[in-house]
Amino acid sequence: MGETAYVEALEQAQRNWMRTRIMTDRGDVIDFTVQYETLDRGRRVAVIRYDSAHGFPHIDVLNRRGNVIEKTPLPTSMSMKEALQFGISDIKQNWRTYRLRFFGDES
Amino acid sequence: MSDYVDVDDEEAARIDEGIDQMHRFLRNLIDDPTPLQLIPDGSELQFRAVQIGDEVMQLTAHRPEDSSDPWTARVTSCEPVESPDGALERPPENVDGAPNGHHLSRCTEYRHQLVRVAPTAQAALDAVEAVVLSPAAEVAGS
């Protein structure tokens, strides 16, 4: 069993990152976090997070205060590996939209 | 004052590519956890894909997050060019460790063995890429 966390700067300007944490056991994903981060007021902050904390894979949408403003469970039929893949694919397709919504939300 | 800056299409394409590279890295990490022993927990990563023949090598540079340490780069995976899009699976390997139907490739030879260290991620990746693209074979320590 191995758990590890990595972060990747997504461009040279160092304004967007992807942070991951993954725990595997013999080729199975048993726990994960994947989140898109951006720079806000000089701080690196999470915009959207897929993870399996609390025992079920779900999506957390965060505001600029770092609060979770929306928590949506993923279908229970998804394995952890499928949920991880879904999260990465969704972030790739929608990071720009999430980012715009994040900065548009001053609440 | 927020740090909101609109992202132009060129930068967006680089971000998309970065997400793809992390996806590829995790997909291979699940199937082959060897990098867990070579790339410390908490590392900052930078990736580069290099195609040689019908294979794509993923080069990975790493250093501790928020540090000014030098970067270490290595070959972390070898895949056929036409891998299933987005699937968290990779083709079965033959006894040589190469993708099924392939003989032991140069990529497999370099994977986890070839290591270069440099002050920047790009320089470390450049150094590894220069070796894998050179006609003469070389592996770390040789």
Short mmCIF file of C-alpha atoms in Angstrom, two decimals:
data_model
loop_
_atom_site.label_atom_id
_atom_site.label_comp_id
_atom_site.label_asym_id
_atom_site.label_seq_id
_atom_site.Cartn_x
_atom_site.Cartn_y
_atom_site.Cartn_z
CA MET A 1 0.00 0.00 0.00
CA GLY A 2 1.36 3.41 -0.86
CA GLU A 3 0.14 6.93 -0.37
CA THR A 4 1.72 9.92 -1.93
CA ALA A 5 0.95 13.54 -2.74
CA TYR A 6 2.30 15.55 -5.63
CA VAL A 7 1.72 18.99 -7.09
CA GLU A 8 2.29 20.16 -10.64
CA ALA A 9 2.53 23.75 -11.85
CA LEU A 10 0.39 23.76 -14.96
CA GLU A 11 2.16 26.64 -16.70
CA GLN A 12 5.29 28.71 -16.50
CA ALA A 13 3.58 31.70 -14.91
CA GLN A 14 2.96 29.64 -11.74
CA ARG A 15 -0.67 30.68 -11.39
CA ASN A 16 -2.38 27.30 -11.83
CA TRP A 17 -1.63 23.98 -10.22
CA MET A 18 -2.95 20.46 -9.98
CA ARG A 19 -2.51 18.75 -6.63
CA THR A 20 -3.03 15.05 -6.18
CA ARG A 21 -2.98 12.59 -3.35
CA ILE A 22 -3.43 8.93 -4.06
CA MET A 23 -3.42 5.77 -1.99
CA THR A 24 -3.18 2.46 -3.80
CA ASP A 25 -3.21 -1.15 -2.74
CA ARG A 26 -2.07 -3.77 -5.24
CA GLY A 27 -3.16 -1.74 -8.23
CA ASP A 28 -6.43 -0.55 -6.72
CA VAL A 29 -7.10 3.06 -5.83
CA ILE A 30 -8.47 3.11 -2.29
CA ASP A 31 -8.33 6.83 -1.54
CA PHE A 32 -7.59 9.93 -3.59
CA THR A 33 -7.74 13.70 -3.87
CA VAL A 34 -7.29 15.67 -7.05
CA GLN A 35 -7.72 19.41 -6.99
CA TYR A 36 -7.24 22.39 -9.21
CA GLU A 37 -5.60 25.37 -7.53
CA THR A 38 -5.06 28.92 -8.61
CA LEU A 39 -3.49 32.09 -7.22
CA ASP A 40 -5.73 34.51 -5.32
CA ARG A 41 -4.43 37.51 -3.41
CA GLY A 42 -0.98 35.99 -3.42
CA ARG A 43 -2.15 32.69 -1.96
CA ARG A 44 -2.45 29.32 -3.63
CA VAL A 45 -6.06 28.24 -3.17
CA ALA A 46 -8.22 25.28 -4.16
CA VAL A 47 -10.97 25.99 -6.67
CA ILE A 48 -12.43 22.52 -7.13
CA ARG A 49 -11.62 19.25 -5.47
CA TYR A 50 -12.50 15.66 -6.19
CA ASP A 51 -11.86 13.33 -3.31
CA SER A 52 -12.96 10.25 -1.48
CA ALA A 53 -12.84 11.61 2.08
CA HIS A 54 -15.87 10.76 4.25
CA GLY A 55 -16.00 7.35 2.56
CA PHE A 56 -17.53 8.30 -0.76
CA PRO A 57 -16.15 9.99 -3.86
CA HIS A 58 -17.50 13.50 -4.27
CA ILE A 59 -16.88 16.93 -5.72
CA ASP A 60 -16.24 19.96 -3.51
CA VAL A 61 -16.67 23.40 -5.00
CA LEU A 62 -14.89 26.04 -2.92
CA ASN A 63 -15.22 29.80 -2.59
CA ARG A 64 -12.49 32.37 -2.14
CA ARG A 65 -12.63 32.03 1.63
CA GLY A 66 -11.73 28.37 1.32
CA ASN A 67 -15.20 27.19 2.30
CA VAL A 68 -16.91 24.30 0.56
CA ILE A 69 -20.04 25.83 -0.96
CA GLU A 70 -21.21 22.78 -2.85
CA LYS A 71 -20.62 19.08 -2.21
CA THR A 72 -21.88 16.66 -4.84
CA PRO A 73 -21.50 12.90 -4.48
CA LEU A 74 -20.38 10.89 -7.48
CA PRO A 75 -22.47 7.87 -8.46
CA THR A 76 -21.95 4.99 -6.04
CA SER A 77 -21.54 2.67 -9.02
CA MET A 78 -18.15 4.31 -9.74
CA SER A 79 -15.02 2.64 -8.45
CA MET A 80 -12.38 4.85 -6.87
CA LYS A 81 -10.28 4.51 -10.00
CA GLU A 82 -13.19 5.56 -12.19
CA ALA A 83 -13.96 8.46 -9.87
CA LEU A 84 -10.34 9.61 -10.04
CA GLN A 85 -10.39 9.42 -13.83
CA PHE A 86 -13.71 11.25 -13.96
CA GLY A 87 -12.36 14.00 -11.73
CA ILE A 88 -9.25 14.56 -13.82
CA SER A 89 -11.29 14.57 -17.03
CA ASP A 90 -13.79 17.03 -15.59
CA ILE A 91 -11.06 19.36 -14.38
CA LYS A 92 -9.43 19.26 -17.80
CA GLN A 93 -12.69 20.09 -19.55
CA ASN A 94 -13.97 22.69 -17.10
CA TRP A 95 -11.10 24.31 -15.19
CA ARG A 96 -11.60 27.60 -17.00
CA THR A 97 -15.29 27.69 -16.07
CA TYR A 98 -14.57 26.76 -12.46
CA ARG A 99 -11.94 29.48 -12.30
CA LEU A 100 -14.26 32.15 -13.67
CA ARG A 101 -17.00 31.13 -11.26
CA PHE A 102 -14.53 31.14 -8.37
CA PHE A 103 -13.41 34.70 -8.99
CA GLY A 104 -16.96 35.82 -9.70
CA ASP A 105 -18.09 34.58 -6.31
CA GLU A 106 -17.37 37.25 -3.70
CA SER A 107 -19.70 35.72 -1.11
CA MET B 1 -7.45 42.77 -5.06
CA SER B 2 -7.63 39.32 -6.60
CA ASP B 3 -5.02 37.72 -8.77
CA TYR B 4 -7.57 36.94 -11.45
CA VAL B 5 -5.92 37.06 -14.85
CA ASP B 6 -7.67 35.80 -17.93
CA VAL B 7 -5.90 32.90 -19.58
CA ASP B 8 -5.22 33.13 -23.29
CA ASP B 9 -5.69 30.16 -25.60
CA GLU B 10 -1.97 29.36 -25.75
CA GLU B 11 -1.67 29.23 -21.98
CA ALA B 12 -4.92 27.25 -21.74
CA ALA B 13 -3.48 24.66 -24.12
CA ARG B 14 -0.40 24.35 -21.90
CA ILE B 15 -2.61 23.86 -18.85
CA ASP B 16 -4.63 21.19 -20.67
CA GLU B 17 -1.39 19.44 -21.60
CA GLY B 18 -0.19 19.66 -17.99
CA ILE B 19 -3.39 18.02 -16.76
CA ASP B 20 -2.99 15.28 -19.38
CA GLN B 21 0.56 14.66 -18.21
CA MET B 22 -0.50 14.35 -14.57
CA HIS B 23 -3.27 12.00 -15.69
CA ARG B 24 -0.75 9.82 -17.53
CA PHE B 25 1.60 9.86 -14.56
CA LEU B 26 -1.13 8.73 -12.12
CA ARG B 27 -2.43 6.09 -14.51
CA ASN B 28 1.00 4.54 -14.73
CA LEU B 29 1.64 4.97 -11.01
CA ILE B 30 -1.41 2.84 -10.25
CA ASP B 31 -0.16 0.05 -12.49
CA ASP B 32 3.51 0.37 -11.60
CA PRO B 33 4.18 1.99 -8.19
CA THR B 34 7.97 2.07 -8.69
CA PRO B 35 8.01 5.89 -8.90
CA LEU B 36 6.68 6.01 -5.34
CA GLN B 37 10.11 4.82 -4.21
CA LEU B 38 11.98 7.21 -6.50
CA ILE B 39 9.94 10.40 -6.28
CA PRO B 40 9.44 11.48 -2.66
CA ASP B 41 6.03 12.27 -1.23
CA GLY B 42 5.38 16.00 -1.34
CA SER B 43 7.30 16.60 -4.54
CA GLU B 44 6.56 19.23 -7.12
CA LEU B 45 6.48 17.69 -10.58
CA GLN B 46 7.05 18.82 -14.12
CA PHE B 47 6.48 16.56 -17.11
CA ARG B 48 7.50 16.22 -20.72
CA ALA B 49 6.40 13.69 -23.33
CA VAL B 50 8.96 12.52 -25.87
CA GLN B 51 7.95 10.34 -28.78
CA ILE B 52 10.44 7.87 -30.20
CA GLY B 53 9.14 5.61 -32.92
CA ASP B 54 5.85 4.15 -31.80
CA GLU B 55 6.39 4.87 -28.12
CA VAL B 56 5.90 7.90 -25.93
CA MET B 57 8.25 8.35 -23.00
CA GLN B 58 7.05 10.39 -20.08
CA LEU B 59 9.89 12.32 -18.49
CA THR B 60 9.27 13.54 -14.95
CA ALA B 61 11.25 16.17 -13.07
CA HIS B 62 10.77 16.52 -9.33
CA ARG B 63 11.97 18.39 -6.28
CA PRO B 64 10.48 19.08 -2.83
CA GLU B 65 7.56 21.51 -3.04
CA ASP B 66 8.39 25.14 -2.23
CA SER B 67 12.10 24.49 -2.13
CA SER B 68 15.02 25.81 -4.11
CA ASP B 69 16.62 22.38 -4.41
CA PRO B 70 17.83 21.25 -7.81
CA TRP B 71 15.46 19.23 -9.97
CA THR B 72 15.91 15.53 -10.66
CA ALA B 73 14.54 14.18 -13.95
CA ARG B 74 14.00 10.60 -15.08
CA VAL B 75 11.97 8.51 -17.51
CA THR B 76 8.89 7.33 -15.62
CA SER B 77 6.80 5.54 -18.24
CA CYS B 78 6.73 4.14 -21.75
CA GLU B 79 3.49 3.81 -23.68
CA PRO B 80 2.42 3.08 -27.23
CA VAL B 81 1.53 6.25 -29.10
CA GLU B 82 -2.05 5.14 -29.54
CA SER B 83 -3.02 4.38 -25.95
CA PRO B 84 -6.72 4.35 -25.06
CA ASP B 85 -7.79 7.95 -24.54
CA GLY B 86 -8.30 8.70 -20.88
CA ALA B 87 -8.55 5.12 -19.72
CA LEU B 88 -6.79 4.29 -16.47
CA GLU B 89 -5.42 1.12 -17.95
CA ARG B 90 -2.40 0.40 -20.04
CA PRO B 91 -1.64 -2.48 -22.38
CA PRO B 92 -0.38 -5.68 -20.75
CA GLU B 93 3.37 -6.03 -20.67
CA ASN B 94 5.41 -8.91 -21.97
CA VAL B 95 8.21 -10.51 -20.00
CA ASP B 96 10.62 -7.76 -21.00
CA GLY B 97 8.43 -5.12 -19.42
CA ALA B 98 7.64 -3.58 -22.79
CA PRO B 99 4.06 -3.05 -23.95
CA ASN B 100 2.59 -6.21 -25.39
CA GLY B 101 3.76 -6.83 -28.93
CA HIS B 102 6.84 -4.68 -28.54
CA HIS B 103 10.36 -5.88 -28.01
CA LEU B 104 12.43 -4.46 -25.19
CA SER B 105 12.59 -0.81 -26.21
CA ARG B 106 15.05 1.94 -25.52
CA CYS B 107 12.39 3.55 -23.36
CA THR B 108 12.06 0.48 -21.15
CA GLU B 109 15.83 0.39 -20.87
CA TYR B 110 15.89 3.98 -19.60
CA ARG B 111 12.83 3.85 -17.38
CA HIS B 112 13.82 4.69 -13.80
CA GLN B 113 17.51 4.17 -14.65
CA LEU B 114 18.44 7.35 -16.47
CA VAL B 115 18.67 10.27 -14.03
CA ARG B 116 19.78 13.84 -14.49
CA VAL B 117 19.94 16.72 -12.00
CA ALA B 118 19.86 20.42 -12.88
CA PRO B 119 18.97 23.77 -11.31
CA THR B 120 15.68 24.03 -13.23
CA ALA B 121 13.03 21.52 -14.24
CA GLN B 122 13.42 22.43 -17.89
CA ALA B 123 17.19 21.93 -17.76
CA ALA B 124 16.84 18.55 -16.06
CA LEU B 125 14.22 17.44 -18.58
CA ASP B 126 16.39 18.76 -21.43
CA ALA B 127 19.32 16.69 -20.15
CA VAL B 128 17.26 13.48 -20.04
CA GLU B 129 15.69 14.20 -23.42
CA ALA B 130 19.11 14.78 -24.97
CA VAL B 131 20.18 11.31 -23.87
CA VAL B 132 17.06 9.48 -24.99
CA LEU B 133 17.16 11.18 -28.37
CA SER B 134 20.84 10.57 -28.91
CA PRO B 135 21.83 7.69 -31.18
CA ALA B 136 24.16 6.18 -28.59
CA ALA B 137 22.53 4.38 -25.70
CA GLU B 138 23.38 5.49 -22.19
CA VAL B 139 22.01 4.57 -18.81
CA ALA B 140 22.72 6.23 -15.47
CA GLY B 141 25.99 5.17 -13.99
CA SER B 142 27.45 4.23 -17.34
#
